[in-house]
CSV table of C-alpha atoms and ligand atoms in Angstrom, one decimal:
chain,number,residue,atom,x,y,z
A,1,UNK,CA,-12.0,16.1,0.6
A,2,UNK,CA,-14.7,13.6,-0.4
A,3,UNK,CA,-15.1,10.4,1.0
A,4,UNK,CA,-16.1,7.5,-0.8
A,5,UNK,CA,-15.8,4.7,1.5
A,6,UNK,CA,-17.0,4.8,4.9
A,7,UNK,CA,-16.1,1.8,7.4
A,8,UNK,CA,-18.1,2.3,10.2
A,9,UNK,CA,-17.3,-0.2,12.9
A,10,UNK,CA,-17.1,-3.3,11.2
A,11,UNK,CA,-16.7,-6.1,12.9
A,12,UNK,CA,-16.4,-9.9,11.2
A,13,UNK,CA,-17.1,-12.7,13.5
A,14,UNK,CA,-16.8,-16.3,12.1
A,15,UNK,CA,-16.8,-19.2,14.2
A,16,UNK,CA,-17.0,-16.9,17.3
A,17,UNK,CA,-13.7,-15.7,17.2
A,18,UNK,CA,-13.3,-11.9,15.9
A,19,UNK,CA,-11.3,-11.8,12.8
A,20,UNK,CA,-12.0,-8.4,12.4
A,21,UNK,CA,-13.1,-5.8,15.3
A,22,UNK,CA,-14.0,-2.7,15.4
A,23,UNK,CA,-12.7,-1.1,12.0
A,24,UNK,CA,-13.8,2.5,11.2
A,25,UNK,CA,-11.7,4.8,8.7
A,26,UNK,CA,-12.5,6.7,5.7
A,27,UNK,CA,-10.7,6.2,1.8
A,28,UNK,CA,-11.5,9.5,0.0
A,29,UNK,CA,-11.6,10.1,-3.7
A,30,UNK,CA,-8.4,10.5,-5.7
A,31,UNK,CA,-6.2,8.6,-3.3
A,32,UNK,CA,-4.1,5.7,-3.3
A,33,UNK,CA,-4.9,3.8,0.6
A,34,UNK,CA,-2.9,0.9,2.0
A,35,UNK,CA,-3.7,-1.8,4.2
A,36,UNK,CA,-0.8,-2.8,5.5
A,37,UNK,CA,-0.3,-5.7,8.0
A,38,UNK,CA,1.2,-8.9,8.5
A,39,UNK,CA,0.0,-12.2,7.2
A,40,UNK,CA,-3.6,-12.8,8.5
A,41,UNK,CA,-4.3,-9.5,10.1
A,42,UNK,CA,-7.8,-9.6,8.1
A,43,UNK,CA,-6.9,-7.6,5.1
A,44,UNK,CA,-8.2,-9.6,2.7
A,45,UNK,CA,-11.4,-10.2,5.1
A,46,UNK,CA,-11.8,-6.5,5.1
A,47,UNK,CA,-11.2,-6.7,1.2
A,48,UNK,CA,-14.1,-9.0,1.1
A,49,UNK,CA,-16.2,-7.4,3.2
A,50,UNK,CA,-16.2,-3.7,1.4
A,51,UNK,CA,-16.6,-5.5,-2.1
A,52,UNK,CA,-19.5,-7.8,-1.0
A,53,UNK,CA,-18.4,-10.7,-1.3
A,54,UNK,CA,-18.5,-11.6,2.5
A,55,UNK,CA,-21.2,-10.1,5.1
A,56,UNK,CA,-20.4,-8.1,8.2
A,57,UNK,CA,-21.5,-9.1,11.6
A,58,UNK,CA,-21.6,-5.7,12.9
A,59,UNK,CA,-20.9,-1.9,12.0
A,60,UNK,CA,-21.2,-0.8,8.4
A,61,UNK,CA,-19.5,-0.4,5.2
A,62,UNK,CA,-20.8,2.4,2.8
A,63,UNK,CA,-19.3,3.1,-0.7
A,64,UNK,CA,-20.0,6.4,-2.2
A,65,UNK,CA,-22.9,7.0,0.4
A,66,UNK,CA,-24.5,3.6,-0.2
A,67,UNK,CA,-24.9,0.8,2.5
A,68,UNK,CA,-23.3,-2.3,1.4
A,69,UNK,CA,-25.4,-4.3,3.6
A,70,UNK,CA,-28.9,-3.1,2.1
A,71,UNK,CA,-28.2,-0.9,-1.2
A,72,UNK,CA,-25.6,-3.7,-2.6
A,73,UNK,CA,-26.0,-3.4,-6.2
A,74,UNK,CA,-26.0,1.0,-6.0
A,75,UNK,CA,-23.0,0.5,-3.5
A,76,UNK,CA,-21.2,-2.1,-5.5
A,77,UNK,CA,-21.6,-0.2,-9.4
A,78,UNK,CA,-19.3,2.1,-8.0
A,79,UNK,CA,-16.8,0.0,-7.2
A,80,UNK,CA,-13.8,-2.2,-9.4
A,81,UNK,CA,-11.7,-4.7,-8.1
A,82,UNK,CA,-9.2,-7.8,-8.5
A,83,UNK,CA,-9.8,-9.8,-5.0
A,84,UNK,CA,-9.4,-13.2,-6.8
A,85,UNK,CA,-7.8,-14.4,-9.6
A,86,UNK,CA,-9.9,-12.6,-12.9
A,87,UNK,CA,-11.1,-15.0,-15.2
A,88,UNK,CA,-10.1,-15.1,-17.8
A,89,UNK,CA,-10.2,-17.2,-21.3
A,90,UNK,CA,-7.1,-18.8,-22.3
A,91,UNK,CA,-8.2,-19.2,-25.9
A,92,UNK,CA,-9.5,-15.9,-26.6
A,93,UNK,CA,-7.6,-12.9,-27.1
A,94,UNK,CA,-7.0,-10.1,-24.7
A,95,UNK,CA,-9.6,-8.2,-26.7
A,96,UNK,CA,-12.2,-10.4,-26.9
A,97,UNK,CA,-11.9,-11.4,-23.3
A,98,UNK,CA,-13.0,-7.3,-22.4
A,99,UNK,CA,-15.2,-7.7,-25.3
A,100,UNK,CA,-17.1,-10.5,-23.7
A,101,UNK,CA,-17.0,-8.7,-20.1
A,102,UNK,CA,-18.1,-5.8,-22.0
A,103,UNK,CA,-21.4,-7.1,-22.7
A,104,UNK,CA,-22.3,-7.7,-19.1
A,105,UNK,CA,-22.6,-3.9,-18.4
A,106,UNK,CA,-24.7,-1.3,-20.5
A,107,UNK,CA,-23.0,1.3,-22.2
A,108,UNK,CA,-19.1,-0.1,-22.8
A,109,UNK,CA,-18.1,1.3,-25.7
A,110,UNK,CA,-15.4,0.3,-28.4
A,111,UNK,CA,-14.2,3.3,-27.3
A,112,UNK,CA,-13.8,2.7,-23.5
A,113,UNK,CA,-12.0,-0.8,-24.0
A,114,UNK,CA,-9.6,1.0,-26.6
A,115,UNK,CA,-8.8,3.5,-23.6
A,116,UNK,CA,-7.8,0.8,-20.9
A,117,UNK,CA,-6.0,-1.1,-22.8
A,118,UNK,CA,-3.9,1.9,-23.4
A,119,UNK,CA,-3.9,2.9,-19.7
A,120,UNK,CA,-2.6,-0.3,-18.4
A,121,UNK,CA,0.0,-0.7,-21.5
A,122,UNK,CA,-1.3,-3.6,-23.6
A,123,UNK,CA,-1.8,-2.3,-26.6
A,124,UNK,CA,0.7,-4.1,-28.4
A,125,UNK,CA,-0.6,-7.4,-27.5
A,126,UNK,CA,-4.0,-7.2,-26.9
A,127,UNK,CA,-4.6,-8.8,-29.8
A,128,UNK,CA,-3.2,-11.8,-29.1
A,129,UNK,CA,-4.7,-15.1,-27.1
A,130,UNK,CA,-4.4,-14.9,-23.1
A,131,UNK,CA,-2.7,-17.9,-23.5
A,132,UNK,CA,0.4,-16.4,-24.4
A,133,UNK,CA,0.5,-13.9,-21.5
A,134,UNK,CA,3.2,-13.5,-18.9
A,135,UNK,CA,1.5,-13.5,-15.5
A,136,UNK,CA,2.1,-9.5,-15.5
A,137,UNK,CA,0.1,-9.0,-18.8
A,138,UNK,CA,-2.7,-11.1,-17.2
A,139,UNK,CA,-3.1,-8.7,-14.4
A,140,UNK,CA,-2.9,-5.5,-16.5
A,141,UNK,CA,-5.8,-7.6,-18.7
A,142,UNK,CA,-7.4,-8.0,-15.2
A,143,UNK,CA,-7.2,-4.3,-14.2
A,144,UNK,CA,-8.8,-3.4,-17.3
A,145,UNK,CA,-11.6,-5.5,-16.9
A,146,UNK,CA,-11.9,-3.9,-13.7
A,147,UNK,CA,-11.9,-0.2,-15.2
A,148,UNK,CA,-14.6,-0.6,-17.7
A,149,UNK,CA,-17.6,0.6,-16.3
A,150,UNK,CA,-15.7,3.3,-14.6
A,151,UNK,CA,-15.6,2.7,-11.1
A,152,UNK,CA,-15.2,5.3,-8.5
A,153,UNK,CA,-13.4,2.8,-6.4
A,154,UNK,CA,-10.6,0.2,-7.4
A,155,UNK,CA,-9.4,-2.2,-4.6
A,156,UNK,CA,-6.9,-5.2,-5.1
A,157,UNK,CA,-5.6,-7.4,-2.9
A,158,UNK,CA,-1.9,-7.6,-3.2
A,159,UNK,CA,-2.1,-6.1,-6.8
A,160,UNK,CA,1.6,-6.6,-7.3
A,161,UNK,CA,2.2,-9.9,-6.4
A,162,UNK,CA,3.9,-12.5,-8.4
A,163,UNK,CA,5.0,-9.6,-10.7
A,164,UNK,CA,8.6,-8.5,-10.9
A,165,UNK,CA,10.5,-5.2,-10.2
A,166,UNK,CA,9.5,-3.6,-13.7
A,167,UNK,CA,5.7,-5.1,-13.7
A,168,UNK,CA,5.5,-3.6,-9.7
A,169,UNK,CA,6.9,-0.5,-10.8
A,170,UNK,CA,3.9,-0.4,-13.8
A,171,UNK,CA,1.3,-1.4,-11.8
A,172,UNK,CA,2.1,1.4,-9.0
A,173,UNK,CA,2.4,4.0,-11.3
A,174,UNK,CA,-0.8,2.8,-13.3
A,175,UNK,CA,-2.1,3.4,-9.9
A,176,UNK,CA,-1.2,6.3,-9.1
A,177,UNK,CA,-2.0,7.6,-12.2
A,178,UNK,CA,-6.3,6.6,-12.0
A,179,UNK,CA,-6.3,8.3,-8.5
A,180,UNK,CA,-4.8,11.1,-9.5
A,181,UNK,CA,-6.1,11.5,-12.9
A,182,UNK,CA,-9.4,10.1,-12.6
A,183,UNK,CA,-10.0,11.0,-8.7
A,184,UNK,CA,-10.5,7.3,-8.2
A,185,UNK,CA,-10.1,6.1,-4.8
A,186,UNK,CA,-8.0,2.9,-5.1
A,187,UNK,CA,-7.1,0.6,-1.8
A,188,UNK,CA,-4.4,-1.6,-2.1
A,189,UNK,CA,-3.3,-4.0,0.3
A,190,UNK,CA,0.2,-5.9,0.9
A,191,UNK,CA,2.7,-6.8,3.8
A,192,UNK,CA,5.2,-5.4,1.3
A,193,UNK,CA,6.6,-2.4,3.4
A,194,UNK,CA,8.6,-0.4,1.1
A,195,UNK,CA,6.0,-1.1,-1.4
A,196,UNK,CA,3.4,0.4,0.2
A,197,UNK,CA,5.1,3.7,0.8
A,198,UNK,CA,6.1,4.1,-2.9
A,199,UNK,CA,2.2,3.6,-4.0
A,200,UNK,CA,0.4,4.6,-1.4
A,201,UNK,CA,-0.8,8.4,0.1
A,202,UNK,CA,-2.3,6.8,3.2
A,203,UNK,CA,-2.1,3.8,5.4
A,204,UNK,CA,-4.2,1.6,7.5
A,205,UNK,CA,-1.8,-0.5,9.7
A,206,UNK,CA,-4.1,-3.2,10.6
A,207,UNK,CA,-3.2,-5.9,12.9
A,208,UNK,CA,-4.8,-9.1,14.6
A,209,UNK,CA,-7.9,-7.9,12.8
A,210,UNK,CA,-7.6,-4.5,14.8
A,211,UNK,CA,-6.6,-0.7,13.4
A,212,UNK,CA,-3.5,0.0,14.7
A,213,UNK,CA,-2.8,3.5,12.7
A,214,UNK,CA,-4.2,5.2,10.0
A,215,UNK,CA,-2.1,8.2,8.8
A,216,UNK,CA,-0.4,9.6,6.1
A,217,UNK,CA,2.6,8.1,4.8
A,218,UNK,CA,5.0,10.8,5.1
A,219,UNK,CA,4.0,12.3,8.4
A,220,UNK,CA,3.7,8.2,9.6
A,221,UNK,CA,7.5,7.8,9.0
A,222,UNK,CA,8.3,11.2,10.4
A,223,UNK,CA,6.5,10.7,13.5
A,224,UNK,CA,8.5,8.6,15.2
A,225,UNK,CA,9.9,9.7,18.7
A,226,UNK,CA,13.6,8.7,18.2
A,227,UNK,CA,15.4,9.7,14.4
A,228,UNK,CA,18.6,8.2,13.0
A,229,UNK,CA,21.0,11.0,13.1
A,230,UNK,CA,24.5,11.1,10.5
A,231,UNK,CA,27.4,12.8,11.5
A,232,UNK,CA,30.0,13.0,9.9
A,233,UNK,CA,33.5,12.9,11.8
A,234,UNK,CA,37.2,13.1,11.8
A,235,UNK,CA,37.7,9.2,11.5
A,236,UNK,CA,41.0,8.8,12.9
A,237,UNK,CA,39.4,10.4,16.0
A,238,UNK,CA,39.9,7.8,19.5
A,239,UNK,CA,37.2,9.4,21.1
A,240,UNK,CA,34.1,7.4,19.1
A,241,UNK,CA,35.9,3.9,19.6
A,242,UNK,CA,33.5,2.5,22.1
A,243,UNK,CA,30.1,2.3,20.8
A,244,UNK,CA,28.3,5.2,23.3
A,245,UNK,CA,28.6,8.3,23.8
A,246,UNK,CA,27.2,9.7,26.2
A,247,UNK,CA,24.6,6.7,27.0
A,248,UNK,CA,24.1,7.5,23.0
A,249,UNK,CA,24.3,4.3,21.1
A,250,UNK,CA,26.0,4.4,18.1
A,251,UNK,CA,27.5,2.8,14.7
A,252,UNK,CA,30.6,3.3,13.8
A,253,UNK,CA,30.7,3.6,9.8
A,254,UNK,CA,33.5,4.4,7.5
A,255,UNK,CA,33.6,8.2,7.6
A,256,UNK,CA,31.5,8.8,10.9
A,257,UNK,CA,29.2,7.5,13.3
A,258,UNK,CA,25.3,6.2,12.8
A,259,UNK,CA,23.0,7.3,15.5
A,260,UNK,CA,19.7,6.9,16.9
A,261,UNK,CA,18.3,9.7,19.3
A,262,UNK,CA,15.8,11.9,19.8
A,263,UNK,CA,16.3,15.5,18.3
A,264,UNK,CA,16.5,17.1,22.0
A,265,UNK,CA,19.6,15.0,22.1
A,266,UNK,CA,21.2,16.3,19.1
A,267,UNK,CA,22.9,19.4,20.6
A,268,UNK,CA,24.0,17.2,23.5
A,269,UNK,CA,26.0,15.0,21.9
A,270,UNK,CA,27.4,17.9,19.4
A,271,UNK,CA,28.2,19.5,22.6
A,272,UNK,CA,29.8,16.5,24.0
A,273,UNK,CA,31.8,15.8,21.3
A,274,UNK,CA,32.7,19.2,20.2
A,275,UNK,CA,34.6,18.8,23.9
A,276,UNK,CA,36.0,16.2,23.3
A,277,UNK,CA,38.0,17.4,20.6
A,278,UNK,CA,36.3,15.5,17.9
A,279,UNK,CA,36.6,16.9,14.3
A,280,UNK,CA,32.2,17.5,13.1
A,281,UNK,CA,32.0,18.0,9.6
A,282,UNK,CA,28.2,17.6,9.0
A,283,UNK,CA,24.7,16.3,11.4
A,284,UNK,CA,22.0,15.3,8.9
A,285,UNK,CA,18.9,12.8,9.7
A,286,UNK,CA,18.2,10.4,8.1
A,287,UNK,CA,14.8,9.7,7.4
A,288,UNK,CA,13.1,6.4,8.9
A,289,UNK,CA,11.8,4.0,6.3
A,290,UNK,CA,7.8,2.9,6.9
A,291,UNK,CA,9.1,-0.2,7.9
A,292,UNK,CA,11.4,1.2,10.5
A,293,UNK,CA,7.9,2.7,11.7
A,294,UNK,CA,6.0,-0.5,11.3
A,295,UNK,CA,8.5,-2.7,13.2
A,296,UNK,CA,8.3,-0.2,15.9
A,297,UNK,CA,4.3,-0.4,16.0
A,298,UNK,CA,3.8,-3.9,15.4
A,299,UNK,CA,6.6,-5.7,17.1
A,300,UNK,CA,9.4,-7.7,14.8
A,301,UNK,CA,8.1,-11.7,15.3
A,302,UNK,CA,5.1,-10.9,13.4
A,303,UNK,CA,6.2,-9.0,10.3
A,304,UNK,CA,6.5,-11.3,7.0
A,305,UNK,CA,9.1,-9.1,5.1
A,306,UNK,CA,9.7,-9.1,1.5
B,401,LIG,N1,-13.6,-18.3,6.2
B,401,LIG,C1,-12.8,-18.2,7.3
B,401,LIG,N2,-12.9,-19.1,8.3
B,401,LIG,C2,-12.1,-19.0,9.4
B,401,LIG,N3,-11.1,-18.1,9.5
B,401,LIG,C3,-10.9,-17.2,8.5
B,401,LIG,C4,-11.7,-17.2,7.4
B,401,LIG,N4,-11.3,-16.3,6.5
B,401,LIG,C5,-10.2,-15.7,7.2
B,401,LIG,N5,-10.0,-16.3,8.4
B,401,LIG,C6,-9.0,-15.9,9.4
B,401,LIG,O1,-9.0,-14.5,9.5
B,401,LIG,C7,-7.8,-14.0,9.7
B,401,LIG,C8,-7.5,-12.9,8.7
B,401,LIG,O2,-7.3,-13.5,7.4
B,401,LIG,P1,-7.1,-12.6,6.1
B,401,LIG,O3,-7.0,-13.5,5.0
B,401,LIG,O4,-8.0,-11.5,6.1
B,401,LIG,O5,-5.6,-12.0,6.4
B,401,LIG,P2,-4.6,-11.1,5.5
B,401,LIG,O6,-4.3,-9.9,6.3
B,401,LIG,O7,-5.2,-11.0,4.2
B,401,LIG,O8,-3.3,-12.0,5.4
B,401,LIG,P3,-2.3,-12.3,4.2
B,401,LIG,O9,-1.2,-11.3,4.3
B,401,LIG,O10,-1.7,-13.7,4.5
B,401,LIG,O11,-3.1,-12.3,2.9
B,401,LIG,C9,-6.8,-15.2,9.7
B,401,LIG,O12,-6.5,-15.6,11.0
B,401,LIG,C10,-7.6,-16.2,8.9
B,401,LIG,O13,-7.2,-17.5,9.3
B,402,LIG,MG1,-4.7,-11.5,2.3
């Protein structure tokens, strides 16, 4: 797989204190990659840092083989983005607002707008003035500013905030849909756990400015050491009355018992309980949530949850 961005030991120091240290990953093309953290664990910074608009006090940042530091303008054409609020003007319509973009960039076609506009859903209003937009249509008007000259790499801060369940939903699946149709490499970042491991194929978990993990999202949540377990049981049974088994903790639920162990425990406690006379119907895990696997990594006080 091809890698588009490079971070090679970045490191942001402002006001001698290290907001970010010692960062070095790679986003390759046709993926969608998360930076997940808590509030001011220098997502945005890093953000800033990859698109330019903040310089790096050491280690380097290279998009699609160029250095950001010293090939800017070749490392930055490849790249599309939302990091602040797009302009945008009110009295114009969607239309004309790409229209005037447009002419900042050789080569945007008629063409090309016509095919955003589609992409990110607008076509039934992109006709009319900005002005009349719901906060969601201004960031799909934003994103397809940000796709006209065809970037290679599309990163937005917190691309779904302020939008609700339906405009999230769009926006992931927009998403998804340019990395996996268009091999774009798009970084997204959020504190929004569950949201991130809908829309995302990888994560960086980055915290207090430092990489704590970067891993795929489905091997990240089935990593863990310990695995809720269900298992279904006779309920009228005494036996699984008192909240242990066999130095097991457990929750009693309506039709069995909830618990957390590590699958070298499993047998153990079938065993135990097959001894004690207690009816087993089924055993299935449950699978952990990311955010089980984030409070686990990054410690509870710290995580802002949705
Ligand atoms: N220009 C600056 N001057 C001083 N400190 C800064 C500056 N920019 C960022 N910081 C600090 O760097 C840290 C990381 O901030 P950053 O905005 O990158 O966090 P974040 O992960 O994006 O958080 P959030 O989830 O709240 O958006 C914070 O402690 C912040 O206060
Ligand atoms: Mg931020």
């Amino acid at each position: 797989m091809k890698s588009v961005v490079e971070l090679k030991n970045v490191t942001k120091v402002i006001k001698g204190k290290k907001i970010i240290d010692n960062l070095s990953f790679n986003i390759n093309e046709g993926e969608v990659f998360g930076f997940l953290g808590p509030n001011g664990a220098g997502k945005t910074t890093t953000i800033r840092m990859i698109v330019g608009l903040m310089g790096i006090s050491s280690g380097d940042i290279l998009v699609c083989g160029k250095n950001v530091k010293n090939e800017y303008e070749a490392a930055l054409r490849n790249v599309g983005g939302i990091v602040e609020n797009p302009e945008m003007y009110k009295f114009l319509t969607g239309y004309q607002n790409l229209m005037q973009y447009a002419r900042m960039f050789k080569g945007i076609t008629k063409e090309k707008i016509n095919e955003v506009v589609e992409l990110v859903g607008l076509t039934d209003r992109i006709n009319e003035k900005v002005k009349t937009y719901s906060l969601g249509m201004r960031q799909r008007l934003g994103l397809a500013q940000s796709l006209l000259h065809d970037p290679k790499v599309m990163i937005l801060d917190e691309p779904t905030n302020g939008l609700d369940p339906a405009g999230i939903r769009e926006i992931r699946d927009h998403l998804r849909k340019l990395a996996k149709e268009k091999g774009m490499a798009v970084i997204v970042s959020s504190h929004l756990l569950s949201e991130m491991e809908m829309m995302c194929d990888r994560i960086a978990i980055i915290q207090k400015g430092k990489l704590v993990d970067v891993q795929n999202v489905r091997d990240f949540v089935n990593e863990a050491a310990t695995q809720k377990y269900f298992v279904e049981v006779d309920k009228n049974n005494p036996i699984i009355s008192n909240g242990n088994i066999n130095g097991i903790a457990f929750n009693q639920v309506d039709d069995g018992i909830e618990v957390e162990m590590e699958k070298e425990q499993v047998p153990e406690l079938i065993e135990y309980l097959v001894q004690s006379g207690v009816r087993i119907f089924e055993v299935k895990a449950m699978s952990k949530s990311l955010e089980d696997r984030f409070l686990e990594i990054t410690g509870k006080e710290e995580v802002k949850n949705a």
